[in-house]
């Protein structure tokens, strides 16, 4: 088990007072834990936050989200208590679970298939890098948690069972066997009831986790008796020392009791499991932990993300195109609302993160506690100057067909000579993300269309208007010229809006047309900002290519 250092918190009187009434969801959750500690007493015992990981498939963003969100609640709790109560965050891997099916996104599937039913830590690593499949997936999870800087401890079910850390609670469950069965059996189908037991023996011959009926239990000796499914012989085994593993819901409750877990959140699909595990914990004489059920992540087709299917984004895929902070923002926002998690959400998350970061410096203490960046950075967000949005960089990459950072910086340096990779490393970071995102996702989907007659006249008018813009004009002046062109064309007039001269305003269809005709995309940022960054003459050249049909023919 390893632990990483907890970041320091500067808790002023004003921050402490504002936190007591903050409506940000991490503070609402943390107040439940404060009440729990007050009820039980013994604050010196500390508070244990837990997150669970089922390593039957490769870690995905949902796994990271649980740790990130729990960290946010932990930070809120520290502020509410002035950091006087010790806290721990345990990231626990259920790597002793028997593998039921082979994940579709791993190599050497036939080899893994030969080991079905065994604990994950007794299955060879299909990637050939670690001592087992469970160790491989655990390492992937820890690698990212360490990379992000979470303060956590890591726990392995295989190690905890083998070391006897659960033995005392396992014996309690053996003594409460009838009560546990009474809780579980009504939730099962007729066939499952015939063989159900909270204890799953580990076969001493095959190493498999056995789903067998328990024929006899001996509380005094701490053993159970079952019939070996291969030999047909009766086998008596201890429930301690890693010789058995608890069935899932009983295992969850057993872990809460054995470790003294105070808080654990889980997905909406586990609501019934939480209820049953909570009743089992109560049968073992312990209050279940506090927590809440978050909504699930969906892929672009609206299907639940699954580790075994490998749909949705992986941790590494998000980080190839955006920063960890943008991912944390996605996790912070509306945790009780189902959200689609696929590549198209990345640019919005990046720009929203920097918008919140920019607003933070102008906010009072109460507003800051409602700002996501306070929670993302555990109360200490950085100060970053971000003069160019990620969306604008993406459109620059698209218009210029950028294949490198250097090509992008050529335009940026003309637009803002004071902005360089050295002076603005975060901008340079976004430039790299933008080039990669454009090459992998935007470029393959770009579709230019040829302008119709109205659009040809509109583009010609825009070309003349841009030619008349004074040299060195800023984005606002350029935007005004673009609006003037659209305002004069009936197709793009919005009669529900009023222009500066009292005539109709400009509809969004004008800008949609510009992005479709000149960039091959449906939408983009303010077109004036784009022209200012890309260059007036470069934009005029783009217009000429569109009028000649070169873009649509590409």
Tab-separated table of C-alpha atoms in Angstrom, residues 34-490:
chain	number	residue	atom	x	y	z
A	34	UNK	CA	-19.301	16.106	9.448
A	35	UNK	CA	-22.651	15.044	10.907
A	36	UNK	CA	-21.530	11.408	10.867
A	37	UNK	CA	-18.384	12.198	12.847
A	38	UNK	CA	-20.348	14.280	15.348
A	39	UNK	CA	-22.786	11.414	15.832
A	40	UNK	CA	-20.178	8.693	16.329
A	41	UNK	CA	-17.651	10.784	18.276
A	42	UNK	CA	-13.924	9.961	18.303
A	43	UNK	CA	-12.878	12.499	15.650
A	44	UNK	CA	-9.255	11.537	16.288
A	45	UNK	CA	-10.022	8.230	14.549
A	46	UNK	CA	-10.196	10.198	11.339
A	47	UNK	CA	-12.315	9.753	8.227
A	48	UNK	CA	-11.771	7.133	5.529
A	49	UNK	CA	-12.923	7.883	1.991
A	50	UNK	CA	-12.980	4.909	-0.358
A	51	UNK	CA	-13.263	4.421	-4.102
A	52	UNK	CA	-13.688	1.006	-5.655
A	53	UNK	CA	-12.248	-0.360	-8.878
A	54	UNK	CA	-13.228	-3.599	-10.580
A	55	UNK	CA	-10.164	-4.403	-12.723
A	56	UNK	CA	-11.897	-6.895	-15.029
A	57	UNK	CA	-11.240	-4.420	-17.858
A	58	UNK	CA	-8.833	-1.607	-18.542
A	59	UNK	CA	-9.416	1.513	-16.390
A	60	UNK	CA	-11.655	4.122	-18.018
A	61	UNK	CA	-12.546	7.710	-17.291
A	62	UNK	CA	-15.425	6.728	-15.012
A	63	UNK	CA	-12.883	5.179	-12.645
A	64	UNK	CA	-10.872	8.378	-12.612
A	65	UNK	CA	-14.056	10.400	-12.119
A	66	UNK	CA	-14.863	8.578	-8.911
A	67	UNK	CA	-11.442	9.375	-7.436
A	68	UNK	CA	-11.582	12.995	-8.629
A	69	UNK	CA	-15.057	13.585	-7.206
A	70	UNK	CA	-14.231	11.889	-3.921
A	71	UNK	CA	-11.124	14.069	-3.645
A	72	UNK	CA	-13.338	17.137	-4.088
A	73	UNK	CA	-15.583	15.994	-1.218
A	74	UNK	CA	-12.516	15.268	0.898
A	75	UNK	CA	-11.171	18.789	0.327
A	76	UNK	CA	-14.546	20.299	1.225
A	77	UNK	CA	-14.599	18.238	4.441
A	78	UNK	CA	-11.141	19.479	5.357
A	79	UNK	CA	-12.316	23.089	5.020
A	80	UNK	CA	-15.520	22.489	6.994
A	81	UNK	CA	-13.470	21.031	9.862
A	82	UNK	CA	-10.489	23.392	9.547
A	83	UNK	CA	-8.448	20.306	8.643
A	84	UNK	CA	-8.377	19.170	12.274
A	85	UNK	CA	-9.665	15.644	11.538
A	86	UNK	CA	-7.289	13.240	9.742
A	87	UNK	CA	-8.529	11.986	6.370
A	88	UNK	CA	-7.466	9.156	4.088
A	89	UNK	CA	-8.558	8.208	0.587
A	90	UNK	CA	-8.280	4.514	-0.242
A	91	UNK	CA	-8.472	3.486	-3.888
A	92	UNK	CA	-9.398	-0.184	-3.576
A	93	UNK	CA	-9.119	-2.767	-6.339
A	94	UNK	CA	-11.359	-5.840	-6.235
A	95	UNK	CA	-8.649	-7.829	-7.999
A	96	UNK	CA	-9.563	-11.107	-6.276
A	97	UNK	CA	-12.788	-11.280	-8.245
A	98	UNK	CA	-13.082	-14.235	-10.613
A	99	UNK	CA	-12.928	-13.221	-14.282
A	100	UNK	CA	-16.245	-14.139	-15.898
A	101	UNK	CA	-15.621	-13.106	-19.502
A	102	UNK	CA	-12.701	-11.980	-21.621
A	103	UNK	CA	-12.656	-8.218	-22.311
A	104	UNK	CA	-12.871	-7.428	-26.001
A	105	UNK	CA	-10.093	-4.827	-25.978
A	106	UNK	CA	-7.075	-6.864	-24.829
A	107	UNK	CA	-4.503	-9.014	-26.698
A	108	UNK	CA	-4.016	-12.768	-26.223
A	109	UNK	CA	-7.687	-13.362	-25.575
A	110	UNK	CA	-7.494	-17.120	-26.071
A	111	UNK	CA	-4.817	-17.392	-23.387
A	112	UNK	CA	-6.951	-15.384	-20.953
A	113	UNK	CA	-9.998	-17.520	-21.803
A	114	UNK	CA	-8.175	-20.566	-20.427
A	115	UNK	CA	-8.082	-18.909	-17.012
A	116	UNK	CA	-11.725	-17.836	-16.698
A	117	UNK	CA	-13.042	-18.154	-13.167
A	118	UNK	CA	-9.708	-17.419	-11.508
A	119	UNK	CA	-8.954	-14.266	-9.516
A	120	UNK	CA	-7.531	-11.533	-11.721
A	121	UNK	CA	-4.249	-11.644	-9.833
A	122	UNK	CA	-3.835	-15.327	-10.779
A	123	UNK	CA	-4.338	-14.782	-14.522
A	124	UNK	CA	-1.211	-14.135	-16.632
A	125	UNK	CA	-0.953	-10.614	-17.981
A	126	UNK	CA	-2.114	-10.667	-21.629
A	127	UNK	CA	0.130	-7.657	-22.250
A	128	UNK	CA	3.187	-9.500	-20.935
A	129	UNK	CA	4.263	-6.642	-18.687
A	130	UNK	CA	3.226	-7.599	-15.130
A	131	UNK	CA	2.926	-10.700	-13.007
A	132	UNK	CA	-0.842	-10.902	-13.608
A	133	UNK	CA	-3.759	-9.290	-15.433
A	134	UNK	CA	-4.928	-7.764	-12.161
A	135	UNK	CA	-1.499	-6.269	-11.474
A	136	UNK	CA	-1.457	-4.829	-14.997
A	137	UNK	CA	-4.805	-3.075	-14.635
A	138	UNK	CA	-3.965	-1.896	-11.125
A	139	UNK	CA	-0.733	-0.390	-12.437
A	140	UNK	CA	-2.610	1.452	-15.185
A	141	UNK	CA	-4.966	2.973	-12.637
A	142	UNK	CA	-2.179	3.977	-10.268
A	143	UNK	CA	-0.072	5.413	-13.072
A	144	UNK	CA	-2.733	7.936	-13.929
A	145	UNK	CA	-3.682	8.732	-10.334
A	146	UNK	CA	-0.014	9.414	-9.641
A	147	UNK	CA	0.348	11.449	-12.816
A	148	UNK	CA	-2.549	13.639	-11.805
A	149	UNK	CA	-1.226	14.105	-8.274
A	150	UNK	CA	-4.072	12.598	-6.252
A	151	UNK	CA	-3.354	12.051	-2.581
A	152	UNK	CA	-4.466	8.460	-2.033
A	153	UNK	CA	-3.573	5.025	-0.749
A	154	UNK	CA	-3.917	1.967	-2.948
A	155	UNK	CA	-5.439	-1.264	-1.690
A	156	UNK	CA	-5.615	-4.698	-3.305
A	157	UNK	CA	-8.285	-7.247	-2.347
A	158	UNK	CA	-5.886	-10.124	-3.036
A	159	UNK	CA	-3.290	-8.630	-0.686
A	160	UNK	CA	-5.789	-7.698	2.024
A	161	UNK	CA	-7.447	-11.135	2.050
A	162	UNK	CA	-4.115	-12.976	2.069
A	163	UNK	CA	-2.683	-10.781	4.832
A	164	UNK	CA	-5.674	-11.474	7.086
A	165	UNK	CA	-6.864	-7.872	7.198
A	166	UNK	CA	-10.442	-9.032	6.696
A	167	UNK	CA	-10.297	-12.124	8.923
A	168	UNK	CA	-12.067	-10.658	11.951
A	169	UNK	CA	-14.957	-9.349	9.846
A	170	UNK	CA	-15.173	-12.590	7.851
A	171	UNK	CA	-15.688	-14.470	11.107
A	172	UNK	CA	-18.408	-11.970	12.061
A	173	UNK	CA	-20.110	-12.649	8.740
A	174	UNK	CA	-19.874	-16.367	9.348
A	175	UNK	CA	-21.612	-15.871	12.683
A	176	UNK	CA	-24.271	-13.678	11.023
A	177	UNK	CA	-24.652	-16.063	8.082
A	178	UNK	CA	-28.405	-16.540	8.467
A	179	UNK	CA	-29.056	-12.798	8.667
A	180	UNK	CA	-26.949	-12.136	5.561
A	181	UNK	CA	-28.778	-14.876	3.656
A	182	UNK	CA	-32.135	-13.429	4.721
A	183	UNK	CA	-31.096	-10.081	3.273
A	184	UNK	CA	-29.761	-11.457	0.003
A	185	UNK	CA	-32.060	-14.310	-0.982
A	186	UNK	CA	-35.173	-12.189	-1.727
A	187	UNK	CA	-33.116	-10.215	-4.261
A	188	UNK	CA	-32.156	-13.338	-6.246
A	189	UNK	CA	-33.862	-15.482	-8.846
A	190	UNK	CA	-34.979	-19.026	-8.002
A	191	UNK	CA	-32.008	-20.713	-9.676
A	192	UNK	CA	-29.451	-18.379	-8.095
A	193	UNK	CA	-30.895	-18.977	-4.629
A	194	UNK	CA	-30.024	-22.660	-4.837
A	195	UNK	CA	-26.279	-22.025	-4.800
A	196	UNK	CA	-25.958	-18.574	-3.246
A	197	UNK	CA	-23.604	-18.020	-0.350
A	198	UNK	CA	-21.853	-14.865	0.861
A	199	UNK	CA	-18.629	-16.927	0.800
A	200	UNK	CA	-16.957	-18.045	-2.435
A	201	UNK	CA	-14.252	-20.680	-1.772
A	202	UNK	CA	-11.016	-20.525	-3.731
A	203	UNK	CA	-10.406	-24.008	-5.161
A	204	UNK	CA	-7.131	-25.403	-3.782
A	205	UNK	CA	-6.701	-27.454	-6.973
A	206	UNK	CA	-7.735	-25.146	-9.843
A	207	UNK	CA	-7.392	-21.763	-8.161
A	208	UNK	CA	-10.860	-20.768	-9.387
A	209	UNK	CA	-13.369	-18.729	-7.403
A	210	UNK	CA	-16.146	-21.278	-6.888
A	211	UNK	CA	-19.844	-20.455	-7.106
A	212	UNK	CA	-21.025	-23.347	-4.924
A	213	UNK	CA	-23.626	-23.895	-2.231
A	214	UNK	CA	-22.353	-23.995	1.336
A	215	UNK	CA	-23.529	-27.253	2.892
A	216	UNK	CA	-22.381	-26.567	6.447
A	217	UNK	CA	-20.859	-23.742	8.423
A	218	UNK	CA	-18.885	-24.147	11.636
A	219	UNK	CA	-18.707	-20.873	13.552
A	220	UNK	CA	-16.505	-22.284	16.322
A	221	UNK	CA	-13.812	-23.456	13.913
A	222	UNK	CA	-14.332	-20.622	11.415
A	223	UNK	CA	-14.902	-22.991	8.506
A	224	UNK	CA	-17.425	-23.807	5.791
A	225	UNK	CA	-18.110	-27.077	3.991
A	226	UNK	CA	-18.903	-27.370	0.283
A	227	UNK	CA	-18.851	-30.042	-2.423
A	228	UNK	CA	-16.036	-29.775	-4.949
A	229	UNK	CA	-17.679	-29.395	-8.387
A	230	UNK	CA	-14.984	-31.513	-10.100
A	231	UNK	CA	-14.347	-34.365	-7.685
A	232	UNK	CA	-17.711	-34.380	-5.909
A	233	UNK	CA	-15.912	-34.668	-2.561
A	234	UNK	CA	-16.793	-32.603	0.503
A	235	UNK	CA	-14.235	-29.912	1.287
A	236	UNK	CA	-13.899	-28.031	4.564
A	237	UNK	CA	-12.011	-24.728	4.445
A	238	UNK	CA	-11.338	-21.756	6.656
A	239	UNK	CA	-13.035	-18.481	5.723
A	240	UNK	CA	-9.876	-16.621	6.764
A	241	UNK	CA	-6.396	-16.208	5.299
A	242	UNK	CA	-7.475	-15.672	1.709
A	243	UNK	CA	-9.086	-19.098	1.321
A	244	UNK	CA	-12.450	-17.587	0.402
A	245	UNK	CA	-13.653	-14.413	-1.195
A	246	UNK	CA	-16.966	-12.806	-0.351
A	247	UNK	CA	-19.703	-12.533	-2.947
A	248	UNK	CA	-19.913	-9.013	-4.397
A	249	UNK	CA	-22.543	-7.249	-2.253
A	250	UNK	CA	-21.451	-9.073	0.884
A	251	UNK	CA	-17.837	-8.257	-0.016
A	252	UNK	CA	-18.616	-4.560	-0.290
A	253	UNK	CA	-20.287	-4.531	3.124
A	254	UNK	CA	-17.491	-6.626	4.645
A	255	UNK	CA	-14.916	-4.114	3.387
A	256	UNK	CA	-16.845	-1.153	4.806
A	257	UNK	CA	-16.966	-2.855	8.205
A	258	UNK	CA	-13.398	-4.172	8.260
A	259	UNK	CA	-11.781	-0.932	7.156
A	260	UNK	CA	-14.155	1.555	8.802
A	261	UNK	CA	-15.157	3.303	5.552
A	262	UNK	CA	-16.965	6.604	6.158
A	263	UNK	CA	-17.719	7.718	2.604
A	264	UNK	CA	-18.030	6.023	-0.766
A	265	UNK	CA	-19.916	7.191	-3.835
A	266	UNK	CA	-21.103	4.919	-6.629
A	267	UNK	CA	-22.923	4.921	-9.932
A	268	UNK	CA	-26.681	5.094	-10.288
A	269	UNK	CA	-26.714	1.491	-11.517
A	270	UNK	CA	-25.579	0.364	-8.051
A	271	UNK	CA	-28.395	1.919	-6.017
A	272	UNK	CA	-29.935	-1.477	-5.185
A	273	UNK	CA	-26.498	-2.899	-4.384
A	274	UNK	CA	-25.823	-0.026	-1.977
A	275	UNK	CA	-29.095	-0.732	-0.183
A	276	UNK	CA	-28.362	-4.446	0.217
A	277	UNK	CA	-24.729	-3.904	1.238
A	278	UNK	CA	-25.854	-1.283	3.762
A	279	UNK	CA	-28.261	-3.770	5.349
A	280	UNK	CA	-25.490	-6.370	5.551
A	281	UNK	CA	-23.161	-3.833	7.204
A	282	UNK	CA	-25.888	-3.086	9.738
A	283	UNK	CA	-26.268	-6.838	10.389
A	284	UNK	CA	-22.552	-6.865	11.219
A	285	UNK	CA	-23.108	-4.048	13.705
A	286	UNK	CA	-21.755	-1.071	11.745
A	287	UNK	CA	-23.410	1.937	10.104
A	288	UNK	CA	-22.820	1.939	6.332
A	289	UNK	CA	-20.792	4.824	4.912
A	290	UNK	CA	-22.206	8.084	3.644
A	291	UNK	CA	-22.262	8.616	-0.090
A	292	UNK	CA	-24.327	9.467	-3.113
A	293	UNK	CA	-25.147	7.917	-6.466
A	294	UNK	CA	-23.828	9.715	-9.517
A	295	UNK	CA	-25.267	9.357	-12.998
A	296	UNK	CA	-23.543	7.187	-15.567
A	297	UNK	CA	-21.370	8.217	-18.470
A	298	UNK	CA	-22.673	7.435	-21.931
A	299	UNK	CA	-20.867	7.009	-25.220
A	300	UNK	CA	-21.745	9.013	-28.326
A	301	UNK	CA	-24.604	6.597	-29.048
A	302	UNK	CA	-26.137	7.046	-25.620
A	303	UNK	CA	-24.973	3.613	-24.377
A	304	UNK	CA	-23.505	3.105	-20.910
A	305	UNK	CA	-19.708	3.064	-20.937
A	306	UNK	CA	-18.373	-0.396	-20.128
A	307	UNK	CA	-14.833	-1.480	-19.257
A	308	UNK	CA	-15.338	-4.863	-20.895
A	309	UNK	CA	-16.756	-3.425	-24.136
A	310	UNK	CA	-14.167	-0.657	-24.235
A	311	UNK	CA	-16.647	1.912	-25.542
A	312	UNK	CA	-16.239	5.542	-24.577
A	313	UNK	CA	-12.991	7.331	-23.871
A	314	UNK	CA	-10.032	5.974	-21.969
A	315	UNK	CA	-7.978	8.107	-19.625
A	316	UNK	CA	-5.048	8.220	-22.049
A	317	UNK	CA	-7.282	9.146	-24.986
A	318	UNK	CA	-8.621	12.247	-23.230
A	319	UNK	CA	-5.141	13.296	-22.171
A	320	UNK	CA	-3.867	12.998	-25.717
A	321	UNK	CA	-6.110	15.914	-26.704
A	322	UNK	CA	-6.629	17.968	-23.551
A	323	UNK	CA	-5.315	18.649	-20.077
A	324	UNK	CA	-6.217	16.709	-16.908
A	325	UNK	CA	-7.852	19.868	-15.562
A	326	UNK	CA	-10.425	19.861	-18.367
A	327	UNK	CA	-11.236	16.257	-17.523
A	328	UNK	CA	-11.699	17.163	-13.853
A	329	UNK	CA	-14.081	19.944	-14.879
A	330	UNK	CA	-16.156	17.430	-16.826
A	331	UNK	CA	-16.330	15.304	-13.664
A	332	UNK	CA	-17.285	18.225	-11.426
A	333	UNK	CA	-20.196	19.456	-13.493
A	334	UNK	CA	-23.651	18.001	-12.751
A	335	UNK	CA	-22.611	14.653	-11.278
A	336	UNK	CA	-26.247	13.602	-10.960
A	337	UNK	CA	-26.924	14.157	-14.682
A	338	UNK	CA	-26.102	11.513	-17.305
A	339	UNK	CA	-23.514	12.912	-19.726
A	340	UNK	CA	-22.178	11.734	-23.047
A	341	UNK	CA	-18.466	11.179	-22.855
A	342	UNK	CA	-16.794	11.118	-26.257
A	343	UNK	CA	-14.244	13.110	-28.230
A	344	UNK	CA	-16.575	15.928	-29.256
A	345	UNK	CA	-17.011	17.119	-25.640
A	346	UNK	CA	-13.298	17.857	-25.198
A	347	UNK	CA	-12.996	21.344	-26.804
A	348	UNK	CA	-15.933	22.715	-24.791
A	349	UNK	CA	-14.482	21.353	-21.554
A	350	UNK	CA	-11.087	22.943	-22.275
A	351	UNK	CA	-12.505	26.409	-22.966
A	352	UNK	CA	-14.890	26.275	-20.017
A	353	UNK	CA	-12.020	25.409	-17.699
A	354	UNK	CA	-10.029	28.478	-18.703
A	355	UNK	CA	-13.148	30.661	-18.524
A	356	UNK	CA	-13.715	29.558	-14.909
A	357	UNK	CA	-10.034	30.066	-14.161
A	358	UNK	CA	-10.164	33.594	-15.582
A	359	UNK	CA	-13.259	34.447	-13.508
A	360	UNK	CA	-11.773	33.120	-10.264
A	361	UNK	CA	-9.536	36.132	-9.654
A	362	UNK	CA	-12.524	38.517	-9.771
A	363	UNK	CA	-14.756	36.541	-7.407
A	364	UNK	CA	-15.409	36.875	-3.684
A	365	UNK	CA	-14.857	33.925	-1.362
A	366	UNK	CA	-18.429	32.582	-1.645
A	367	UNK	CA	-18.337	32.707	-5.430
A	368	UNK	CA	-14.975	30.981	-5.463
A	369	UNK	CA	-16.364	28.021	-3.545
A	370	UNK	CA	-18.965	27.603	-6.279
A	371	UNK	CA	-16.333	27.875	-9.018
A	372	UNK	CA	-15.254	24.433	-10.313
A	373	UNK	CA	-11.560	25.379	-10.412
A	374	UNK	CA	-11.502	25.746	-6.618
A	375	UNK	CA	-12.495	22.091	-6.342
A	376	UNK	CA	-10.347	20.915	-9.261
A	377	UNK	CA	-7.219	22.392	-7.667
A	378	UNK	CA	-8.090	21.622	-4.035
A	379	UNK	CA	-8.549	25.262	-3.149
A	380	UNK	CA	-5.451	26.620	-4.888
A	381	UNK	CA	-6.081	27.216	-8.608
A	382	UNK	CA	-3.206	28.665	-10.643
A	383	UNK	CA	-3.167	32.058	-12.348
A	384	UNK	CA	-2.963	31.577	-16.121
A	385	UNK	CA	-3.148	34.105	-18.960
A	386	UNK	CA	-5.022	32.466	-21.829
A	387	UNK	CA	-5.446	35.045	-24.637
A	388	UNK	CA	-6.628	32.495	-27.231
A	389	UNK	CA	-9.408	29.945	-26.833
A	390	UNK	CA	-8.974	26.292	-27.683
A	391	UNK	CA	-11.905	26.489	-30.103
A	392	UNK	CA	-10.200	29.350	-31.928
A	393	UNK	CA	-6.969	27.355	-32.128
A	394	UNK	CA	-8.881	24.396	-33.537
A	395	UNK	CA	-10.391	26.572	-36.235
A	396	UNK	CA	-6.985	28.037	-37.009
A	397	UNK	CA	-5.628	24.509	-37.364
A	398	UNK	CA	-8.549	23.639	-39.608
A	399	UNK	CA	-8.256	26.676	-41.880
A	400	UNK	CA	-4.496	26.349	-42.206
A	401	UNK	CA	-4.479	22.524	-42.313
A	402	UNK	CA	-1.827	22.733	-39.614
A	403	UNK	CA	0.418	19.753	-39.196
A	404	UNK	CA	2.779	21.150	-36.585
A	405	UNK	CA	3.101	23.509	-33.629
A	406	UNK	CA	5.507	25.681	-35.604
A	407	UNK	CA	2.930	26.315	-38.333
A	408	UNK	CA	0.358	27.373	-35.740
A	409	UNK	CA	2.788	29.677	-33.963
A	410	UNK	CA	3.482	31.442	-37.241
A	411	UNK	CA	-0.100	32.733	-37.233
A	412	UNK	CA	-0.225	33.355	-33.491
A	413	UNK	CA	2.952	35.452	-33.561
A	414	UNK	CA	1.453	37.700	-36.240
A	415	UNK	CA	-1.755	38.044	-34.255
A	416	UNK	CA	-0.110	38.544	-30.851
A	417	UNK	CA	3.644	39.232	-31.032
A	418	UNK	CA	3.752	39.338	-27.224
A	419	UNK	CA	2.522	35.746	-26.957
A	420	UNK	CA	5.268	33.130	-27.378
A	421	UNK	CA	5.711	29.496	-26.346
A	422	UNK	CA	8.108	30.693	-23.648
A	423	UNK	CA	5.882	33.439	-22.226
A	424	UNK	CA	2.669	31.391	-22.468
A	425	UNK	CA	3.469	27.694	-21.990
A	426	UNK	CA	-0.218	26.874	-21.472
A	427	UNK	CA	-1.027	28.334	-24.892
A	428	UNK	CA	1.758	26.219	-26.361
A	429	UNK	CA	0.265	23.183	-24.633
A	430	UNK	CA	-3.117	23.936	-26.196
A	431	UNK	CA	-1.500	24.433	-29.611
A	432	UNK	CA	-0.137	20.895	-29.390
A	433	UNK	CA	-3.524	19.542	-28.364
A	434	UNK	CA	-5.232	21.488	-31.161
A	435	UNK	CA	-2.938	20.139	-33.876
A	436	UNK	CA	-3.398	16.580	-32.677
A	437	UNK	CA	-7.169	16.937	-32.281
A	438	UNK	CA	-7.504	18.509	-35.712
A	439	UNK	CA	-5.452	15.825	-37.438
A	440	UNK	CA	-7.266	12.938	-35.746
A	441	UNK	CA	-10.872	14.124	-35.548
A	442	UNK	CA	-11.567	17.308	-37.483
A	443	UNK	CA	-9.665	16.786	-40.702
A	444	UNK	CA	-11.176	13.366	-41.531
A	445	UNK	CA	-14.694	14.807	-41.117
A	446	UNK	CA	-14.255	18.128	-42.929
A	447	UNK	CA	-16.860	18.639	-45.635
A	448	UNK	CA	-16.773	21.786	-47.768
A	449	UNK	CA	-19.703	22.677	-49.946
A	450	UNK	CA	-19.778	24.913	-52.997
A	451	UNK	CA	-21.519	28.291	-52.524
A	452	UNK	CA	-24.845	28.930	-54.212
A	453	UNK	CA	-25.470	32.209	-56.057
A	454	UNK	CA	-26.523	34.149	-52.952
A	455	UNK	CA	-23.512	32.855	-51.068
A	456	UNK	CA	-21.162	33.704	-53.941
A	457	UNK	CA	-22.336	37.308	-53.864
A	458	UNK	CA	-22.050	37.327	-50.091
A	459	UNK	CA	-18.482	36.015	-50.181
A	460	UNK	CA	-17.496	38.554	-52.825
A	461	UNK	CA	-18.963	41.312	-50.639
A	462	UNK	CA	-17.093	39.987	-47.636
A	463	UNK	CA	-13.856	39.936	-49.626
A	464	UNK	CA	-14.311	43.607	-50.520
A	465	UNK	CA	-15.236	44.504	-46.940
A	466	UNK	CA	-12.142	42.798	-45.535
A	467	UNK	CA	-10.010	44.556	-48.141
A	468	UNK	CA	-11.295	47.860	-46.806
A	469	UNK	CA	-10.534	47.054	-43.165
A	470	UNK	CA	-7.675	49.282	-41.926
A	471	UNK	CA	-4.342	47.563	-41.406
A	472	UNK	CA	-3.960	46.467	-37.811
A	473	UNK	CA	-7.715	46.438	-37.128
A	474	UNK	CA	-8.630	44.410	-34.070
A	475	UNK	CA	-11.087	41.528	-33.864
A	476	UNK	CA	-13.996	43.813	-32.937
A	477	UNK	CA	-13.537	45.994	-36.014
A	478	UNK	CA	-13.290	42.949	-38.238
A	479	UNK	CA	-16.407	41.430	-36.652
A	480	UNK	CA	-18.294	44.666	-37.287
A	481	UNK	CA	-17.328	44.556	-40.980
A	482	UNK	CA	-18.499	40.952	-41.252
A	483	UNK	CA	-21.806	41.834	-39.598
A	484	UNK	CA	-22.323	44.738	-41.988
A	485	UNK	CA	-21.993	42.377	-44.950
A	486	UNK	CA	-24.492	39.874	-43.532
A	487	UNK	CA	-26.918	42.627	-42.519
A	488	UNK	CA	-27.283	43.759	-46.145
A	489	UNK	CA	-28.295	40.303	-47.431
A	490	UNK	CA	-31.991	39.372	-46.966
